[in-house]
mmCIF file of C-alpha atoms in Angstrom:
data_model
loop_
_atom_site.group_PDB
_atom_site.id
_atom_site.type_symbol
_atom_site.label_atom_id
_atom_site.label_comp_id
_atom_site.label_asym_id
_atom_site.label_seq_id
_atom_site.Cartn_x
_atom_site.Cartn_y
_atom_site.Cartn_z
ATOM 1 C CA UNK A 1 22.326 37.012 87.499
ATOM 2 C CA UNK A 2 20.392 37.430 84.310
ATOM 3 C CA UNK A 3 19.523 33.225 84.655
ATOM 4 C CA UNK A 4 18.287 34.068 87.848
ATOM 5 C CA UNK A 5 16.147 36.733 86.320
ATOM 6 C CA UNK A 6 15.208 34.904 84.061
ATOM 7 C CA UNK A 7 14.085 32.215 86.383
ATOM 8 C CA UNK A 8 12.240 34.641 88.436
ATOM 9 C CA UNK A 9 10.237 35.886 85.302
ATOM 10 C CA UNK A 10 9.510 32.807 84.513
ATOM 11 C CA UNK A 11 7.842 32.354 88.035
ATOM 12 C CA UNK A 12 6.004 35.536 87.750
ATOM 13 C CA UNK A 13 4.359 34.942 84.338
ATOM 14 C CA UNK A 14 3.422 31.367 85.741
ATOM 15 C CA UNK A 15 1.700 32.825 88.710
ATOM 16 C CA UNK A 16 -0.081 35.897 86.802
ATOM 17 C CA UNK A 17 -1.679 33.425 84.257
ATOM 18 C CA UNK A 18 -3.129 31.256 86.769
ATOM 19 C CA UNK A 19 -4.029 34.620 88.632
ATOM 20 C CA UNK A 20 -6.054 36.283 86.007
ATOM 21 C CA UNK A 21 -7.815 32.658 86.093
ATOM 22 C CA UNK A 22 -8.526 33.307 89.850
ATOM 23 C CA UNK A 23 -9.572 36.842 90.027
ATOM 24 C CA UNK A 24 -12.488 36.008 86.900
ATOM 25 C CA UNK A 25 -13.788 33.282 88.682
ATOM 26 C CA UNK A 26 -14.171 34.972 91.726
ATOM 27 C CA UNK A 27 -15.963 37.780 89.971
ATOM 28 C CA UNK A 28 -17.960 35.063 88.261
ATOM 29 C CA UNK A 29 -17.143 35.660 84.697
ATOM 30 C CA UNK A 30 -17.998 33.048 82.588
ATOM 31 C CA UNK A 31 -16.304 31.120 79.394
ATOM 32 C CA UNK A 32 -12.926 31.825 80.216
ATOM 33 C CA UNK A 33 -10.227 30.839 78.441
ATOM 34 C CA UNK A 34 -6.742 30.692 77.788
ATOM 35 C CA UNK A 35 -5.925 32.110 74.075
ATOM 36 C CA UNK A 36 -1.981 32.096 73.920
ATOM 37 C CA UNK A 37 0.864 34.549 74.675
ATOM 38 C CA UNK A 38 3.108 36.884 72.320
ATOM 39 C CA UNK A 39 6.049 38.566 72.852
ATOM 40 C CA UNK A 40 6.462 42.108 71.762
ATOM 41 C CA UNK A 41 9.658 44.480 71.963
ATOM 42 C CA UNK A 42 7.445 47.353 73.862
ATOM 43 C CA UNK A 43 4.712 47.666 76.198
ATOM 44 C CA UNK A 44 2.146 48.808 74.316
ATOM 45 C CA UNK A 45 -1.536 49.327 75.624
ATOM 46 C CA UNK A 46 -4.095 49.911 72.850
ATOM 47 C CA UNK A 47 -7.776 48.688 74.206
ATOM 48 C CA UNK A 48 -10.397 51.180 75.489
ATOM 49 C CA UNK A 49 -9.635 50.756 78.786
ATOM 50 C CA UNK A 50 -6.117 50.211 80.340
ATOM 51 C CA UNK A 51 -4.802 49.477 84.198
ATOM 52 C CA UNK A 52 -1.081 49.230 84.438
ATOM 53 C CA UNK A 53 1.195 48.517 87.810
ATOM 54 C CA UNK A 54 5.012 49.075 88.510
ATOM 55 C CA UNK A 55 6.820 46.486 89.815
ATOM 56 C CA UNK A 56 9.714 47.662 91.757
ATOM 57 C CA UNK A 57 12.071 46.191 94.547
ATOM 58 C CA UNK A 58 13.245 42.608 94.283
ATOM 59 C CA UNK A 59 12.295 42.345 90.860
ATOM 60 C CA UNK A 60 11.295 45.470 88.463
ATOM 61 C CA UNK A 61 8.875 45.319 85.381
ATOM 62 C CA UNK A 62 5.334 46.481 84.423
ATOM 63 C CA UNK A 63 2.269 44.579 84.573
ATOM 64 C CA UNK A 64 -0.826 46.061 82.510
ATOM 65 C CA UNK A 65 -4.280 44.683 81.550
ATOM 66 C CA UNK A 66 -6.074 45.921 78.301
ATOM 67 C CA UNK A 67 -10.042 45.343 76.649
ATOM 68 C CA UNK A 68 -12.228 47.303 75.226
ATOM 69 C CA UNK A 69 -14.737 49.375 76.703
ATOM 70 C CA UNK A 70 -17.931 46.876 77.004
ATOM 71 C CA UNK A 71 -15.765 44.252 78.563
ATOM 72 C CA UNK A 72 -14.300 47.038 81.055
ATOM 73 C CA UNK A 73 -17.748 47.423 82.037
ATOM 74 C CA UNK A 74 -18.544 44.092 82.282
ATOM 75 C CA UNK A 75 -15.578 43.410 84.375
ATOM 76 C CA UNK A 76 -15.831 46.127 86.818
ATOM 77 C CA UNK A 77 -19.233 45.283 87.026
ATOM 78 C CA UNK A 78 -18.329 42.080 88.172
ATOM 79 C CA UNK A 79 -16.278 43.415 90.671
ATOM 80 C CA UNK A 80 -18.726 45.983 92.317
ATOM 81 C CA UNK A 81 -22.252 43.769 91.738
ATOM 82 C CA UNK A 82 -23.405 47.305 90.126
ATOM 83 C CA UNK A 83 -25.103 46.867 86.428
ATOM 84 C CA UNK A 84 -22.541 47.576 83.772
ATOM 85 C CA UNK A 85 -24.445 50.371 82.150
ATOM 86 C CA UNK A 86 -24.715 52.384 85.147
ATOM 87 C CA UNK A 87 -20.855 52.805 85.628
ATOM 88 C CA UNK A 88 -19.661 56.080 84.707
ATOM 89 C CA UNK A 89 -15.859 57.080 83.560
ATOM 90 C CA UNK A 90 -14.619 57.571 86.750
ATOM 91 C CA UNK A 91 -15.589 53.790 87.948
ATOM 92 C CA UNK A 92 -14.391 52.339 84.865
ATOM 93 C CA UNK A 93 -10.947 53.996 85.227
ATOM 94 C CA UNK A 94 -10.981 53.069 89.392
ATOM 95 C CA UNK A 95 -12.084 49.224 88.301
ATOM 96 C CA UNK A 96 -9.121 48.695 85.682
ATOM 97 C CA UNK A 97 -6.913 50.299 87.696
ATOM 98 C CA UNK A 98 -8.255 47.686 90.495
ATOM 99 C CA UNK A 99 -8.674 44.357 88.183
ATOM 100 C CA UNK A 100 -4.726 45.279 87.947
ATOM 101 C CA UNK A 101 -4.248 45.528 91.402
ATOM 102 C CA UNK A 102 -5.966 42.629 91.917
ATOM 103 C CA UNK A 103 -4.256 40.373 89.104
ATOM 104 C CA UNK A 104 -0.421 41.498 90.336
ATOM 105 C CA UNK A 105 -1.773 41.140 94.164
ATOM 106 C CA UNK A 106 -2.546 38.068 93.190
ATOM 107 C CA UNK A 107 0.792 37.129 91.335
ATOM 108 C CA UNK A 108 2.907 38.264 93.133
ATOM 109 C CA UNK A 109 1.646 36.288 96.481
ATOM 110 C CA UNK A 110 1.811 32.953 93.900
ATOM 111 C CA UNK A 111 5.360 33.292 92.700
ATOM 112 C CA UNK A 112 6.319 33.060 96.610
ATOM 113 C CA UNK A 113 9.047 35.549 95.360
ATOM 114 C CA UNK A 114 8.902 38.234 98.223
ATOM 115 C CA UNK A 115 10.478 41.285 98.357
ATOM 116 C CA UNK A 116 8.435 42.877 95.272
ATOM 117 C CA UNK A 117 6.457 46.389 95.587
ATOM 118 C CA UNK A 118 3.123 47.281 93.878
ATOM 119 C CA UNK A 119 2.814 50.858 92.523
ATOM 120 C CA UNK A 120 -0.733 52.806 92.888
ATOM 121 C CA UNK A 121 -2.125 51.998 89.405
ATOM 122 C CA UNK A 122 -1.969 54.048 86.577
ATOM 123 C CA UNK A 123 -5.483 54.103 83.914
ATOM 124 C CA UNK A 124 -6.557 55.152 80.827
ATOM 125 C CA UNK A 125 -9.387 55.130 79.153
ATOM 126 C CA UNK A 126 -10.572 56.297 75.848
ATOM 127 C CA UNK A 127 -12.100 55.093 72.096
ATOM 128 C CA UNK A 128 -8.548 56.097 70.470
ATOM 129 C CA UNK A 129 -6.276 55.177 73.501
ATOM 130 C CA UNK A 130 -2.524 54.203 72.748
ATOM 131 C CA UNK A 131 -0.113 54.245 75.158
ATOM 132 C CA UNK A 132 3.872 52.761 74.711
ATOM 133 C CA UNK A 133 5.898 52.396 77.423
ATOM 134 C CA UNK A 134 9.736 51.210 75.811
ATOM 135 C CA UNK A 135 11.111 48.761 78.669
ATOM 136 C CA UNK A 136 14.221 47.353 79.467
ATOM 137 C CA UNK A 137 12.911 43.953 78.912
ATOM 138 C CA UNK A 138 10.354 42.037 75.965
ATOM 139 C CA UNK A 139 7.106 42.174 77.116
ATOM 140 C CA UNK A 140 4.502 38.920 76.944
ATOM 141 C CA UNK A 141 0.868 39.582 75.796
ATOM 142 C CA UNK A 142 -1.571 37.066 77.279
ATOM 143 C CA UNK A 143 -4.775 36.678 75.621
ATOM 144 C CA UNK A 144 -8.059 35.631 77.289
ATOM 145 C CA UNK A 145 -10.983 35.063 75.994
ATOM 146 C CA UNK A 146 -13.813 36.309 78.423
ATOM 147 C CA UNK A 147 -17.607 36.231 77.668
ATOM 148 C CA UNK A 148 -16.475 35.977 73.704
ATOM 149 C CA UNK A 149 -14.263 39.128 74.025
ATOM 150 C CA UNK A 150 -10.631 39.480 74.817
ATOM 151 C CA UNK A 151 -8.603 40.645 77.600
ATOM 152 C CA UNK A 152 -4.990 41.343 77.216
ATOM 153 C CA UNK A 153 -2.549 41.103 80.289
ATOM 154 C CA UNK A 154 1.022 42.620 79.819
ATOM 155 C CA UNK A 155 4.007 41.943 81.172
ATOM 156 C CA UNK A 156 7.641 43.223 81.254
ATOM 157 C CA UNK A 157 9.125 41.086 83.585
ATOM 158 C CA UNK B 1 -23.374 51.153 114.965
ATOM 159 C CA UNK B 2 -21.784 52.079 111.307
ATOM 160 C CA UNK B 3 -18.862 50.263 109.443
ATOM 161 C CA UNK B 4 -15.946 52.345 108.103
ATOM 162 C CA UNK B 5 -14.157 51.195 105.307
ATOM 163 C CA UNK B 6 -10.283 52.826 104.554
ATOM 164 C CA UNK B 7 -9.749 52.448 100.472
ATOM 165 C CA UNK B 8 -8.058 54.226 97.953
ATOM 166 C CA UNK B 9 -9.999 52.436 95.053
ATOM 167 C CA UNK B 10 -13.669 53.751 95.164
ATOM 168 C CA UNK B 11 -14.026 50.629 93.771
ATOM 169 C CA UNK B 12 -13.921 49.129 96.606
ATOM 170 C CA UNK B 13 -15.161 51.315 99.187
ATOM 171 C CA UNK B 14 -18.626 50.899 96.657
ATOM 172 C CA UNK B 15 -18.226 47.405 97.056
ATOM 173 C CA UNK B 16 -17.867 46.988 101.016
ATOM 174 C CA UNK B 17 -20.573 49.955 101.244
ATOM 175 C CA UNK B 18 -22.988 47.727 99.225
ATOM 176 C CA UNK B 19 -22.324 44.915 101.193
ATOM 177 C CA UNK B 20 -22.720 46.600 104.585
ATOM 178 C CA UNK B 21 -25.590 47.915 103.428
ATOM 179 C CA UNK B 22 -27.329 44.924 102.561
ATOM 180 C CA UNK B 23 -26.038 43.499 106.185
ATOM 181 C CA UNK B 24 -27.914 46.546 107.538
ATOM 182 C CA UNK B 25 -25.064 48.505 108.158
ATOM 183 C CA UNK B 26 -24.649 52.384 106.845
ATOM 184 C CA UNK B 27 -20.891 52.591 105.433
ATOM 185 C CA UNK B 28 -18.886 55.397 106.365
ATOM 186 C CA UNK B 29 -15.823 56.282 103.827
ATOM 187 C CA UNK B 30 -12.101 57.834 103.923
ATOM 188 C CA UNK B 31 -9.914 57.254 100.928
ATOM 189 C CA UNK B 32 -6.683 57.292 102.378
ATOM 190 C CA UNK B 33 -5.273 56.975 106.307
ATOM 191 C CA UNK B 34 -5.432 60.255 107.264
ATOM 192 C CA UNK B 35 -9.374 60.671 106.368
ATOM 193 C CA UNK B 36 -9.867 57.438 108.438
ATOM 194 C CA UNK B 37 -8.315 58.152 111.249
ATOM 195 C CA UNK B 38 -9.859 61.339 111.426
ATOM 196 C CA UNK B 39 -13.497 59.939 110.682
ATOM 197 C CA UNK B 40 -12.222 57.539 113.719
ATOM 198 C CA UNK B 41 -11.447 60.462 115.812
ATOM 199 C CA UNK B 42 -14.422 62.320 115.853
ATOM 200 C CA UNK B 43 -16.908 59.294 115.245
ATOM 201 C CA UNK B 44 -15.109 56.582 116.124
ATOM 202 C CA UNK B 45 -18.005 55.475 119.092
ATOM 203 C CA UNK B 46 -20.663 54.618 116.247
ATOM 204 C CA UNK B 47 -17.978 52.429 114.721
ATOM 205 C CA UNK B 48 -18.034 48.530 114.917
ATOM 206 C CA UNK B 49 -15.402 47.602 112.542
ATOM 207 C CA UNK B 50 -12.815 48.753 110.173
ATOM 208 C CA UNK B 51 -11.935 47.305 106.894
ATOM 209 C CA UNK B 52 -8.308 49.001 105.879
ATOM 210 C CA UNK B 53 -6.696 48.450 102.756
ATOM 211 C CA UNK B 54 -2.875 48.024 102.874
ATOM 212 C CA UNK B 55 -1.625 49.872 99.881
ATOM 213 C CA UNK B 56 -2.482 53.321 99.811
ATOM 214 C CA UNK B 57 -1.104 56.760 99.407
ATOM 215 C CA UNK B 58 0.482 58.461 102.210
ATOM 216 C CA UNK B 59 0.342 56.283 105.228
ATOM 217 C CA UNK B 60 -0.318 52.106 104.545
ATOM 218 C CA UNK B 61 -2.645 50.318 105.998
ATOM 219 C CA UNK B 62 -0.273 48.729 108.394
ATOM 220 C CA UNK B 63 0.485 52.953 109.860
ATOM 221 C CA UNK B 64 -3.230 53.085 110.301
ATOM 222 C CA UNK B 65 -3.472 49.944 111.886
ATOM 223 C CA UNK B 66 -0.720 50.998 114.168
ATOM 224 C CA UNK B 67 -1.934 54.310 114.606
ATOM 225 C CA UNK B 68 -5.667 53.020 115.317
ATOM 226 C CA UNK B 69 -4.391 50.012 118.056
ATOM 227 C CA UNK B 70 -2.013 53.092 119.740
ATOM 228 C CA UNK B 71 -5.258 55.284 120.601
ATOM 229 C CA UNK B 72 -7.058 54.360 123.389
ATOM 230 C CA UNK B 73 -9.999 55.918 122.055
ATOM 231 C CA UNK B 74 -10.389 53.734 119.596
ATOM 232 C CA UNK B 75 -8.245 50.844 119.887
ATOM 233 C CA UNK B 76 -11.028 48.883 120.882
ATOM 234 C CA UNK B 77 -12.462 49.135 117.547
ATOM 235 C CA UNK B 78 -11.692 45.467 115.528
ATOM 236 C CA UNK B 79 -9.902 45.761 112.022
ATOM 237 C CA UNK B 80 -10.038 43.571 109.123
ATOM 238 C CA UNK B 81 -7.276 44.143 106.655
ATOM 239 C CA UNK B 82 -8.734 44.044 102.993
ATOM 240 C CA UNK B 83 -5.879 43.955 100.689
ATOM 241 C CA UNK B 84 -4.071 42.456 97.587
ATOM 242 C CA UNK B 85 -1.345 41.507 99.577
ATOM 243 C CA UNK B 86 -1.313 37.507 100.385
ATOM 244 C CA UNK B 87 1.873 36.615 101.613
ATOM 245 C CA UNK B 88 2.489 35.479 104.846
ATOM 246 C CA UNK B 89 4.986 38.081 106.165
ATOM 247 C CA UNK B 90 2.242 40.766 105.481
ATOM 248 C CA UNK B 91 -0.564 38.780 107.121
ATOM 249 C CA UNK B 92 1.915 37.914 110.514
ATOM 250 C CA UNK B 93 2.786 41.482 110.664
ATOM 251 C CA UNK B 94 -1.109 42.881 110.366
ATOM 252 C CA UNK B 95 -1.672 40.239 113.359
ATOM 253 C CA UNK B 96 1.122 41.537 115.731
ATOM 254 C CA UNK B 97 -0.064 45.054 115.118
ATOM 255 C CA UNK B 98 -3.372 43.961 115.920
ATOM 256 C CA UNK B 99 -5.685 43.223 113.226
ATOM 257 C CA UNK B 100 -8.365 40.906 114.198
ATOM 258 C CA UNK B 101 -9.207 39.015 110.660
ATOM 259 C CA UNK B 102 -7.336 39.239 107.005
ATOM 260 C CA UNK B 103 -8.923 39.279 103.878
ATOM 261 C CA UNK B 104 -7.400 39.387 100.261
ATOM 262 C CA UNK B 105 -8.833 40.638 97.024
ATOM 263 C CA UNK B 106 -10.590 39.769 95.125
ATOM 264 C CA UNK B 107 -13.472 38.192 97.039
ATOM 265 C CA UNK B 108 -16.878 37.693 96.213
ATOM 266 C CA UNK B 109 -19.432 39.511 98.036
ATOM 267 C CA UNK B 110 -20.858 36.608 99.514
ATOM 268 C CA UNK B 111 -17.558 36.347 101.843
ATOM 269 C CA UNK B 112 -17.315 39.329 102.324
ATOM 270 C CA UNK B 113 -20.721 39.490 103.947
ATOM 271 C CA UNK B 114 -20.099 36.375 106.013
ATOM 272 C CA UNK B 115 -16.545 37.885 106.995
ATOM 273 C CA UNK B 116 -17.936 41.317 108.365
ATOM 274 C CA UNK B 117 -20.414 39.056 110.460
ATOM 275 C CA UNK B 118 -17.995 36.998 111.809
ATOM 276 C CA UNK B 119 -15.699 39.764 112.631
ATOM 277 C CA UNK B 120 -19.081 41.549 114.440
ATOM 278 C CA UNK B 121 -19.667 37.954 116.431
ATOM 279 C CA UNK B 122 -22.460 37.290 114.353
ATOM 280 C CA UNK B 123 -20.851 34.252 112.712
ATOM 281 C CA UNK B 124 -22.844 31.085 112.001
ATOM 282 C CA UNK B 125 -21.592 28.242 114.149
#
């Protein structure tokens, strides 16, 4: 069971790297690249501007993305064609909590796994913003660099 | 004629409305299933074509779809599914119920443009 798991996490952080690949490019964000991963006992979301999704069904976890506030803009932005500057609170929190709707979307259709559910997002935004969620399982920090800033993507899988 | 686009994520619904509009298209909105059907009930003749997310609060996309194709008032209306969802199983069973075209996030607006005119017939060759 657990090397099953195991196997099926492995799938899963396979298909969300390559993902978050897909979902920049389409939004046309340039210089994108790959920075490493890290493992970390909790999920812990520290950046301005936070969109995390529950996994549940087949296979349970949490999948989060994390940057700070001027790539947030420039991402959801990139999503919407509006000019960064013009988005207010509201769209910033609605476009994180879509980039991570859009990067487990994504994921979970590539890990041909099935039988996984996407939770409505959850999104937080704010200059001192630090959330911890203590899961059952380690959770992997990927780090991409995006227009010379960083975006983190979280998973407990 | 109008296009009516069924999204949680005002995100989105920005997105599709800018899109429309630059198609020449006004945009109406419903965040969730319930709003759209109703917009569909009571203005569903100035309505050419639906995009409908899948995941949503209350009732999915695939209940509106259902409920939309099940109403002769407005079953004629053609409905392109605009979701996160990419496996097959979800795109076979957004076909039986009767969607006419599937499209996944994220897309650029560029397709989605070309999309909404080929699900209006105005497709290039």
């Amino acid at each position: 069971m657990k090397a099953l798991r195991n196997e099926n996490s492995q799938k899963l952080m396979d298909a969300l790297q390559r993902t978050v690949f897909a979902v920049l490019d389409t939004m046309a964000m340039s210089e994108i690249e790959f920075l490493g991963v890290e493992t970390q006992r909790d999920f812990a979301l520290d950046g301005e501007a936070n969109g995390v999704i529950h996994l549940t069904g087949g296979h349970q976890g949490l999948v989060g993305v994390s940057t700070d506030g001027i790539l947030a803009q420039l991402l959801v932005g990139g999503i919407t064609g509006l000019n960064p500057a013009d988005l207010t609170r509201e769209d910033l929190l609605d476009g994180m909590g879509e980039l991570a709707n859009m990067i487990c979307g994504g994921m979970k259709t590539k890990s041909e796994l099935g039988q996984i559910d996407l939770s409505a997002p959850l999104c937080l935004i704010g200059a001192d913003c630090y959330g911890l969620w203590k899961t059952e399982h380690a959770t992997h920090v990927m780090r991409f660099k995006v227009d010379e800033r960083v975006l983190k993507v979280l998973a407990s899988v | 004629m109008k296009l009516l686009t069924i999204d949680d994520s005002r995100t989105i619904r920005r997105v599709i409305s800018g899109v429309g509009g630059m198609l020449g298209y006004e945009v109406l909105e419903a965040e969730n299933g319930t709003d759209g059907l109703e917009v569909l009930e009571n203005r569903g003749e100035e309505v050419a074509l639906v995009l409908l997310d899948w995941n949503m609060p209350g009732m999915n996309g695939l209940e509106v779809l259902k409920a939309i194709k099940a109403d002769p008032r407005i079953q004629h209306i053609p409905v392109m599914m605009v979701t996160t969802e990419g496996e097959k199983s979800y795109i076979v069973r957004a076909i039986q119920a009767g969607a006419s075209h599937y499209m996944t996030k994220p897309f650029s607006q560029e397709d989605m443009a070309a999309r909404i005119m080929e699900c209006l017939g105005m497709g290039g060759a």
